[in-house]
Amino acid sequence: MAKFTADEKIQIVLRYLNGNES
């Protein structure tokens, strides 16, 4: 599994949420 920092996880989650809600 890829290891992400907390900041990277936040960016991934925000991108995922923005994609779903758009």
PDB file of C-alpha atoms in Angstrom, residues 2 4-6 8-12 18-22:
ATOM      1  CA  ALA A   2       1.123   3.521  -0.701  1.00  0.00           C
ATOM      2  CA  PHE A   4       0.646   9.039   2.455  1.00  0.00           C
ATOM      3  CA  THR A   5       1.256  11.901   4.828  1.00  0.00           C
ATOM      4  CA  ALA A   6      -1.718  13.452   6.615  1.00  0.00           C
ATOM      5  CA  GLU A   8      -1.670  14.122   1.192  1.00  0.00           C
ATOM      6  CA  LYS A   9      -4.618  12.176   2.584  1.00  0.00           C
ATOM      7  CA  ILE A  10      -6.521  15.437   3.063  1.00  0.00           C
ATOM      8  CA  GLN A  11      -5.862  16.479  -0.534  1.00  0.00           C
ATOM      9  CA  ILE A  12      -6.988  13.085  -1.858  1.00  0.00           C
ATOM     10  CA  ASN A  18     -15.307  17.576  -4.880  1.00  0.00           C
ATOM     11  CA  GLY A  19     -15.554  15.113  -7.763  1.00  0.00           C
ATOM     12  CA  ASN A  20     -18.616  13.405  -6.300  1.00  0.00           C
ATOM     13  CA  GLU A  21     -20.477  16.578  -5.369  1.00  0.00           C
ATOM     14  CA  SER A  22     -19.861  18.474  -8.592  1.00  0.00           C
TER      15      SER A  22
END
